[in-house]
Short mmCIF file of C-alpha atoms and ligand atoms in Angstrom, two decimals:
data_model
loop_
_atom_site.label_atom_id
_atom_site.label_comp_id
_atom_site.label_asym_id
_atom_site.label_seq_id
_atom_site.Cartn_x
_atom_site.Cartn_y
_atom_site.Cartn_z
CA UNK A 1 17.18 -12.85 30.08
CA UNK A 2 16.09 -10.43 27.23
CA UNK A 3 15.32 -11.17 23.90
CA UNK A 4 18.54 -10.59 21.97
CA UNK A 5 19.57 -13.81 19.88
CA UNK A 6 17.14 -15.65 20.85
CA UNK A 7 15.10 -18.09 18.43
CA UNK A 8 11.34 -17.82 17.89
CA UNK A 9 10.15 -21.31 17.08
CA UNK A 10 7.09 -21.96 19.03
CA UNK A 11 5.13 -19.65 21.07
CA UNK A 12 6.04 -21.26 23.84
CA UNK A 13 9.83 -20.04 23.83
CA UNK A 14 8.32 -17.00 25.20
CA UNK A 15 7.15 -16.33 28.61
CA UNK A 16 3.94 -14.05 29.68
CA UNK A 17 6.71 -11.41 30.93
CA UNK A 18 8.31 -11.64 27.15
CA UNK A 19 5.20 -11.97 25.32
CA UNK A 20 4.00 -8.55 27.43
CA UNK A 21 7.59 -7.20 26.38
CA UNK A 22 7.04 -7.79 22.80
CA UNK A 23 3.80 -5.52 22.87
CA UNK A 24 4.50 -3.18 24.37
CA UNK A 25 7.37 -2.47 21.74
CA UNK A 26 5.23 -2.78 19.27
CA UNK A 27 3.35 -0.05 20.39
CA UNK A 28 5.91 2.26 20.28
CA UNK A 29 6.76 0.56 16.77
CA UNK A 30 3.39 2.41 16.02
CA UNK A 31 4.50 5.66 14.59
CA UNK A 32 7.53 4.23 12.43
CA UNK A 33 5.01 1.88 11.16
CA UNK A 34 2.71 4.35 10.19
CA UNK A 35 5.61 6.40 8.33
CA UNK A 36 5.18 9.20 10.56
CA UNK A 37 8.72 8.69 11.96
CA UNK A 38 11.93 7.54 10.38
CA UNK A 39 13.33 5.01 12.47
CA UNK A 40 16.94 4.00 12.18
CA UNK A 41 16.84 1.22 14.82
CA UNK A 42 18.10 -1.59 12.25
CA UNK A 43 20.28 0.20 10.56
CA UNK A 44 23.17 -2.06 9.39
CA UNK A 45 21.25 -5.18 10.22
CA UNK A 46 20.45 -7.93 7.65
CA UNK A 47 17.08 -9.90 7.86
CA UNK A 48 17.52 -13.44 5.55
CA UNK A 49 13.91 -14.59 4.49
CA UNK A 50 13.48 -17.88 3.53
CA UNK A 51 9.46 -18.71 2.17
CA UNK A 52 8.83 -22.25 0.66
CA UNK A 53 5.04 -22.08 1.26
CA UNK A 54 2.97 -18.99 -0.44
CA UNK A 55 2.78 -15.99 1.94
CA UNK A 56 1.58 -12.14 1.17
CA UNK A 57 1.02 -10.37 4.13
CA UNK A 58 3.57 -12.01 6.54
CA UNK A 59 6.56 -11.66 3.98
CA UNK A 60 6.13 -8.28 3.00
CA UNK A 61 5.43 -6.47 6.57
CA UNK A 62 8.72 -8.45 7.59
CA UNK A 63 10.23 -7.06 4.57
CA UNK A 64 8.55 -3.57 5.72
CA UNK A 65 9.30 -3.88 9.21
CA UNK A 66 13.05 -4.00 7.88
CA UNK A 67 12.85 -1.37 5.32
CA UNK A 68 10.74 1.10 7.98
CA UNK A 69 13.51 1.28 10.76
CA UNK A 70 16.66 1.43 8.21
CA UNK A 71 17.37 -2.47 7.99
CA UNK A 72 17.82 -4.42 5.11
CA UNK A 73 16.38 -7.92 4.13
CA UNK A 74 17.40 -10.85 1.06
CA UNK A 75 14.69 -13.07 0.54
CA UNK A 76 14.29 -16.71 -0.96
CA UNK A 77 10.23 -16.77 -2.03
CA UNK A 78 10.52 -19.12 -5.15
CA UNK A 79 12.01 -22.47 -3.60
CA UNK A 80 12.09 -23.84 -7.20
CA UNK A 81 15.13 -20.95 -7.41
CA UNK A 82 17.15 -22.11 -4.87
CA UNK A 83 19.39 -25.12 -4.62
CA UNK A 84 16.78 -26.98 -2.34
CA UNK A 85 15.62 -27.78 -6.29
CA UNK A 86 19.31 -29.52 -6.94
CA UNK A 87 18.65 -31.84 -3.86
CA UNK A 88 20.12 -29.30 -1.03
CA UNK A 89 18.84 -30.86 2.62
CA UNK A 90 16.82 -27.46 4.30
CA UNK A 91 19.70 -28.30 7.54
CA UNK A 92 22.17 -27.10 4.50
CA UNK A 93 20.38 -24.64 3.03
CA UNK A 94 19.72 -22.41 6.34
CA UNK A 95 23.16 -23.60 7.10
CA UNK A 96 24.53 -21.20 5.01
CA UNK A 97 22.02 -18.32 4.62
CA UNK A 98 22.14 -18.11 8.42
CA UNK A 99 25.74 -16.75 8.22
CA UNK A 100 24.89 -14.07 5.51
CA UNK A 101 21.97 -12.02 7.70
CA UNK A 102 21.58 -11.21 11.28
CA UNK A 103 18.61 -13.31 11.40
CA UNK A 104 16.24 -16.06 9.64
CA UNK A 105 12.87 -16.39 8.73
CA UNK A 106 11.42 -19.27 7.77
CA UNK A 107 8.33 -20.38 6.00
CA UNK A 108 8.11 -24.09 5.34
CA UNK A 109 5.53 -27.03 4.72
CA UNK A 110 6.64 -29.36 7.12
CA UNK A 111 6.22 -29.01 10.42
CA UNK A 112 9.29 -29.37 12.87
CA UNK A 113 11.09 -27.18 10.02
CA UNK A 114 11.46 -24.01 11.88
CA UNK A 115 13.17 -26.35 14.97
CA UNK A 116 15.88 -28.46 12.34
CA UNK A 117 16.80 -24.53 11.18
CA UNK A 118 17.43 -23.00 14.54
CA UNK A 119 19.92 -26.26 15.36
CA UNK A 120 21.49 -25.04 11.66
CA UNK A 121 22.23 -22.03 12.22
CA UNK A 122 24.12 -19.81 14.63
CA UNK A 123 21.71 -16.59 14.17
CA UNK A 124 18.26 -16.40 15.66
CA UNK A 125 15.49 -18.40 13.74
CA UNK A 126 11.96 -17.09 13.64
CA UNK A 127 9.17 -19.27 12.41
CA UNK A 128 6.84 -17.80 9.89
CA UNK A 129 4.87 -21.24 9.91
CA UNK A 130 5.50 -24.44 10.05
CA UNK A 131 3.07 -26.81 8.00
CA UNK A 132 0.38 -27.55 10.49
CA UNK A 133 2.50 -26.58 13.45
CA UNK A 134 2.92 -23.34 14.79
CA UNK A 135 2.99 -19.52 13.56
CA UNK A 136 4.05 -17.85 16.80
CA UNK A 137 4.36 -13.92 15.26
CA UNK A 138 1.24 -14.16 13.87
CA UNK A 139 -0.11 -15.31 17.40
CA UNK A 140 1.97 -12.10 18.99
CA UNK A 141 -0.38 -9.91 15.65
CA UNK A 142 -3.71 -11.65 17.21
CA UNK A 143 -2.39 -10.83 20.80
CA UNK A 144 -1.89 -6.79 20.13
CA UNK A 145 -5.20 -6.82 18.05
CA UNK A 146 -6.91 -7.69 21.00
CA UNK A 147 -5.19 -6.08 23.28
CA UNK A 148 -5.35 -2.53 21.41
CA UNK A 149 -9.41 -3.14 20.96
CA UNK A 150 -9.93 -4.13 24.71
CA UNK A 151 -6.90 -2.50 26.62
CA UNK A 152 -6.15 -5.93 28.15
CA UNK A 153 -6.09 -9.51 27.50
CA UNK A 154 -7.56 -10.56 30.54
CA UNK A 155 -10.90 -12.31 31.69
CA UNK A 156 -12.02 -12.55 27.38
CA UNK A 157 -14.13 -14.64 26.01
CA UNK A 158 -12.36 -16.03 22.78
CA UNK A 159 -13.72 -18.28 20.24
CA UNK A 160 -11.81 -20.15 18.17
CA UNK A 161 -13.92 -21.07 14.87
CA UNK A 162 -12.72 -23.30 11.71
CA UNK A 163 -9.93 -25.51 11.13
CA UNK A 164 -8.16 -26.44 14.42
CA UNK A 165 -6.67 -29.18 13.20
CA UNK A 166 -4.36 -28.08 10.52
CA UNK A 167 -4.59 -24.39 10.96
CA UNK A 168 -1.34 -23.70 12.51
CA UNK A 169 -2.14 -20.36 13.57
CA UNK A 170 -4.47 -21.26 16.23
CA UNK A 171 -2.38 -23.70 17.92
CA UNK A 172 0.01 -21.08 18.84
CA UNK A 173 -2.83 -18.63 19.55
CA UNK A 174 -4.66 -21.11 21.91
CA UNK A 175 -1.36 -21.75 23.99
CA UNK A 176 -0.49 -17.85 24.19
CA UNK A 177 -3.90 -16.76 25.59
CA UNK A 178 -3.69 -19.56 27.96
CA UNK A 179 -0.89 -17.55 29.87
CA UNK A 180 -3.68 -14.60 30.01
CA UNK A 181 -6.12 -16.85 31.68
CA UNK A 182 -8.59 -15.82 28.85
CA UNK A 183 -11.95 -18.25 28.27
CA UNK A 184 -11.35 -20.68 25.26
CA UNK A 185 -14.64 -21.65 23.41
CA UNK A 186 -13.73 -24.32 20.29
CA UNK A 187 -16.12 -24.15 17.76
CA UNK A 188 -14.54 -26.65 14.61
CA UNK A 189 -15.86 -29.21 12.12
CA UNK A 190 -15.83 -32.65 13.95
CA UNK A 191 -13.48 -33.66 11.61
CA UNK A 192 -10.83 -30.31 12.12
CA UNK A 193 -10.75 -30.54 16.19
CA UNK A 194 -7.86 -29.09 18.31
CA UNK A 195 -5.50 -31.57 18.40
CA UNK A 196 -4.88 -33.60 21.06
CA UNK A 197 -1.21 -32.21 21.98
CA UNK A 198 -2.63 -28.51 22.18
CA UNK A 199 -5.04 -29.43 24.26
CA UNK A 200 -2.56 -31.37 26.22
CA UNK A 201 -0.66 -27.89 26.48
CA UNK A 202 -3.69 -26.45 27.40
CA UNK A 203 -4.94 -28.29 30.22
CA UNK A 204 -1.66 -28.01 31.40
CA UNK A 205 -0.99 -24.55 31.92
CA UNK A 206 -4.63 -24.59 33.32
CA UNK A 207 -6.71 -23.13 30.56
CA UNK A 208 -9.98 -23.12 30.47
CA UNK A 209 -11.18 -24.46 27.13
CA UNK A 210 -14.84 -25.33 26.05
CA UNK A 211 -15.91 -26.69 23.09
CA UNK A 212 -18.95 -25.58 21.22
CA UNK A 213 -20.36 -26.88 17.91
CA UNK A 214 -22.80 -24.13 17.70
CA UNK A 215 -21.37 -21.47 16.17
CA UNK A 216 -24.83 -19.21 16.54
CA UNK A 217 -24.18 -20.37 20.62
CA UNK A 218 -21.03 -19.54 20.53
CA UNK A 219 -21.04 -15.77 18.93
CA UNK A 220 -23.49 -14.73 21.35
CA UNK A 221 -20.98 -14.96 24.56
CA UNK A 222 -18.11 -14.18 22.62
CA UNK A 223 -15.17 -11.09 22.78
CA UNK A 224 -13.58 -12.08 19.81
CA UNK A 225 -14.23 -14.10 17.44
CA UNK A 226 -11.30 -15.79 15.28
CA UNK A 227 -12.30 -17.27 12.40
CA UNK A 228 -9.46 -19.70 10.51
CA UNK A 229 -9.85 -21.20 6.56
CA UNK A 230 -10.25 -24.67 6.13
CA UNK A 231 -6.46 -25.48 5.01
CA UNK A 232 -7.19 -27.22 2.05
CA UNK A 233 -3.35 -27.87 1.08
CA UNK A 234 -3.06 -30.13 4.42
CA UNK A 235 -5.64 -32.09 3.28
CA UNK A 236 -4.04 -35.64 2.20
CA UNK A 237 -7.30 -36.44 0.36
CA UNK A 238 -9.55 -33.57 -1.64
CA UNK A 239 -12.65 -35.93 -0.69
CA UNK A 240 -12.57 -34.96 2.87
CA UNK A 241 -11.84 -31.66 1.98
CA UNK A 242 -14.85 -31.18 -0.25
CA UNK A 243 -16.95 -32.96 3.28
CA UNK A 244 -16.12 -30.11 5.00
CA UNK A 245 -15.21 -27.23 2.51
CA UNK A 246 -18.23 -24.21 3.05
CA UNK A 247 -19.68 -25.84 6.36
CA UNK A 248 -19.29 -22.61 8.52
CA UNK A 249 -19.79 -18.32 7.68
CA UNK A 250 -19.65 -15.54 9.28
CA UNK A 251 -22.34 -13.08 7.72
CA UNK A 252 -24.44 -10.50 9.28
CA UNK A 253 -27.01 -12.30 10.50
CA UNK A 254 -25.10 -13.96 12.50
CA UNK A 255 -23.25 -11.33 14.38
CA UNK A 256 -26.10 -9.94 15.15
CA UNK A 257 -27.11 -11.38 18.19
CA UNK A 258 -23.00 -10.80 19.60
CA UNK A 259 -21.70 -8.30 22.09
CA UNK A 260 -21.18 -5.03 20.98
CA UNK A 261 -17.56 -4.76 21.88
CA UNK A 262 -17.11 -7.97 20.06
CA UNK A 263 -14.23 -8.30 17.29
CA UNK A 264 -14.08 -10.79 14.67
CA UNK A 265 -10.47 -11.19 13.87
CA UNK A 266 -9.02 -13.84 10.74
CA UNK A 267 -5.28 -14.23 10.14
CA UNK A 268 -6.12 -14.23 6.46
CA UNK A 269 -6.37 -15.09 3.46
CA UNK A 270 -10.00 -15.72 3.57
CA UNK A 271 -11.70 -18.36 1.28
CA UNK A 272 -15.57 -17.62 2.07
CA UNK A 273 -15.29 -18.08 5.79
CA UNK A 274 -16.38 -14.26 6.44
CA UNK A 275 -18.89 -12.51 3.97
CA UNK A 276 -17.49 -9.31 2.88
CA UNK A 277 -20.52 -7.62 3.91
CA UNK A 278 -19.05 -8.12 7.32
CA UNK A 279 -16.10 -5.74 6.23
CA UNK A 280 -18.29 -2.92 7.32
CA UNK A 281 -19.13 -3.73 10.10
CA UNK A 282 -17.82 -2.03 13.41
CA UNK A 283 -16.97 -5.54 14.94
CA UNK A 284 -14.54 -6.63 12.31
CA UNK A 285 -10.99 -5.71 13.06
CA UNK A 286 -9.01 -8.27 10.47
CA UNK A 287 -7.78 -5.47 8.12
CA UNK A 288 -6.24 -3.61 11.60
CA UNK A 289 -4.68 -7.26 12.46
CA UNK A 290 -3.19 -7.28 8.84
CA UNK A 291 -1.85 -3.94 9.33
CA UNK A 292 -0.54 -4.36 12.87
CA UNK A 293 1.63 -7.07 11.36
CA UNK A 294 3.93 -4.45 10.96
CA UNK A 295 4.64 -2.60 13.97
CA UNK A 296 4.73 -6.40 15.79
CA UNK A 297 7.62 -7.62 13.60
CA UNK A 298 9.21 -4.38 14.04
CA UNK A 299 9.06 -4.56 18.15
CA UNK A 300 9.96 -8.46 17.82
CA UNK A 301 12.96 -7.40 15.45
CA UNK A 302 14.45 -4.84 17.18
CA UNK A 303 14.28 -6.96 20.60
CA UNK A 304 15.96 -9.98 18.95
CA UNK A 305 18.76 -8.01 16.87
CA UNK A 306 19.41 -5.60 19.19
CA UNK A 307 17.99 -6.11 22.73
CA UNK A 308 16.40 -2.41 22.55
CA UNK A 309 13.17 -1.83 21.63
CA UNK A 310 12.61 2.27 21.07
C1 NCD B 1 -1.91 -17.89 7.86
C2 NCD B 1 -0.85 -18.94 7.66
O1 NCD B 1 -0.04 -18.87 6.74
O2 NCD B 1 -0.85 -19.85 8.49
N1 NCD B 1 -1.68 -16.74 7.09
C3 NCD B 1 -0.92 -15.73 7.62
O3 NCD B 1 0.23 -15.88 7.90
N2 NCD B 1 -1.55 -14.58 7.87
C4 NCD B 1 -3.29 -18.38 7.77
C5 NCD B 1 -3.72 -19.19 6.58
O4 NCD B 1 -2.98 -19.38 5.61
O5 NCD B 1 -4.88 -19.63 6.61
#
């Protein structure tokens, strides 16, 4: 049924055709990206950005993706700015700001938030995170990461390492690559497991999920490794924070006994989680997953505001 004015709340509004759709655009997105082409594919088309949780990277390669293929974009990133400070409900708020653009994205603390703004508003809704729920474009980021490093996304290996519980990334990363059949190895705190919903999802679309506390055991059979920070601002308590703050890293040492072709992959930011001395190594592909951030939003963008994708 195509993309076009369609909402992107969870990952699971997309299918595996549509999820396959969306890279592929964003491989041709590649060059515009990269400034090597001007692209004029937005032209005309307003992006509305609403952020009431901290974000770099995900905020400004929207904002680029715009800007890069001749769109424009308005952005709330200081809540304590906006009438949500004089009591406005969020249903209100997107209310309104989804007449003004072509599209919303929204950043917000609570999950279910990106849902209550699609039923507000009449233009598309994409969710840039939603508290501990889901962060499907960043999932679609991980997806081309891996896909550009191993020409597929079948038949992997993936390991999923950190904070499962609040870390809303891999919750929509987990129920994307079980479309693609790919091996899931959890590898989490005690304390942070998957929650019990994902892995609801999981077993239901079939996926095969294993969990391994060892993270040394789990490196060795792994394709990629993605590596999550603890989320310390979902933590109700800074007590059980501090009981698990530190308790896993990625250095050196302990890549060395991995796969060659293996990739260790973070959303970011990091918080200690990966020793910079990784940086240099040839498995770590997290600043090319930052980057790619860009020519994913653009594919996504184009698909939902215009249907097209070239
Ligand atoms: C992630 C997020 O906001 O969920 N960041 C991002 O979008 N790249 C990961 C995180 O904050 O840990």
């Amino acid at each position: 049924m195509g993309l076009k004015g369609r909402d992107l709340v969870s990952i699971r509004d997309l299918s595996r055709e549509e999820v396959v759709e969306v890279l592929k655009a964003s491989r041709r997105m590649l060059p515009y990206s990269e400034g090597s082409k001007i692209g004029h594919q937005l032209e005309g088309k307003v992006l509305t950005l609403a952020f009431f949780e901290p974000s770099t990277r995900t905020r400004l390669s929207f904002e680029t993706a715009m800007a890069r293929l001749g769109g424009r974009s308005v952005t709330i990133s200081d809540p304590s700015a906006s009438s949500l400070r004089k009591g406005e409900t969020l249903y209100d708020t997107i209310r309104v700001i989804g007449q003004y653009g072509d599209a919303v994205v929204l950043r917000h603390p609570n999950e279910g938030a990106a849902r209550l703004a699609a039923q507000a508003s009449d233009r598309p809704v994409i969710n840039a995170g939603d508290g501990a729920g889901q962060h499907p474009t960043q999932t679609l980021i991980d997806l081309a990461t891996i896909e550009e490093k191993f020409g597929t996304l079948q038949g992997l290996n993936v390991v999923l390492l950190g904070d499962l519980k609040y870390g809303r990334t891999v919750h929509s990363l987990a129920r994307a690559l079980a479309l693609f059949g790919t091996s899931l190895v959890l590898t989490a705190p005690p304390t942070l497991a998957m929650p019990e919903e994902v892995r609801k999802d999981l077993d239901s679309a079939g996926a095969k999920v294993q969990e391994e506390p060892e993270l040394e055991r789990a490196v060795k059979n792994a394709d990629v490794l993605y590596v999550t920070r603890i989320q310390r601002e979902r933590f109700g308590d800074e007590a059980e924070f501090a009981k698990v703050a530190g308790s896993y890293r990625v250095d050196p040492a302990l890549l060395e006994p991995a796969k060659e072709r293996m990739i260790v992959l973070h959303p970011l930011p990091r918080t200690g989680e990966i020793s910079p001395s990784v940086d240099a190594s040839p498995h770590a592909a997290y600043f090319r997953q930052a980057f790619l951030g860009v020519p994913v939003r653009m594919g996504l963008l184009s698909l939902i505001l215009t249907g097209k994708a070239a």
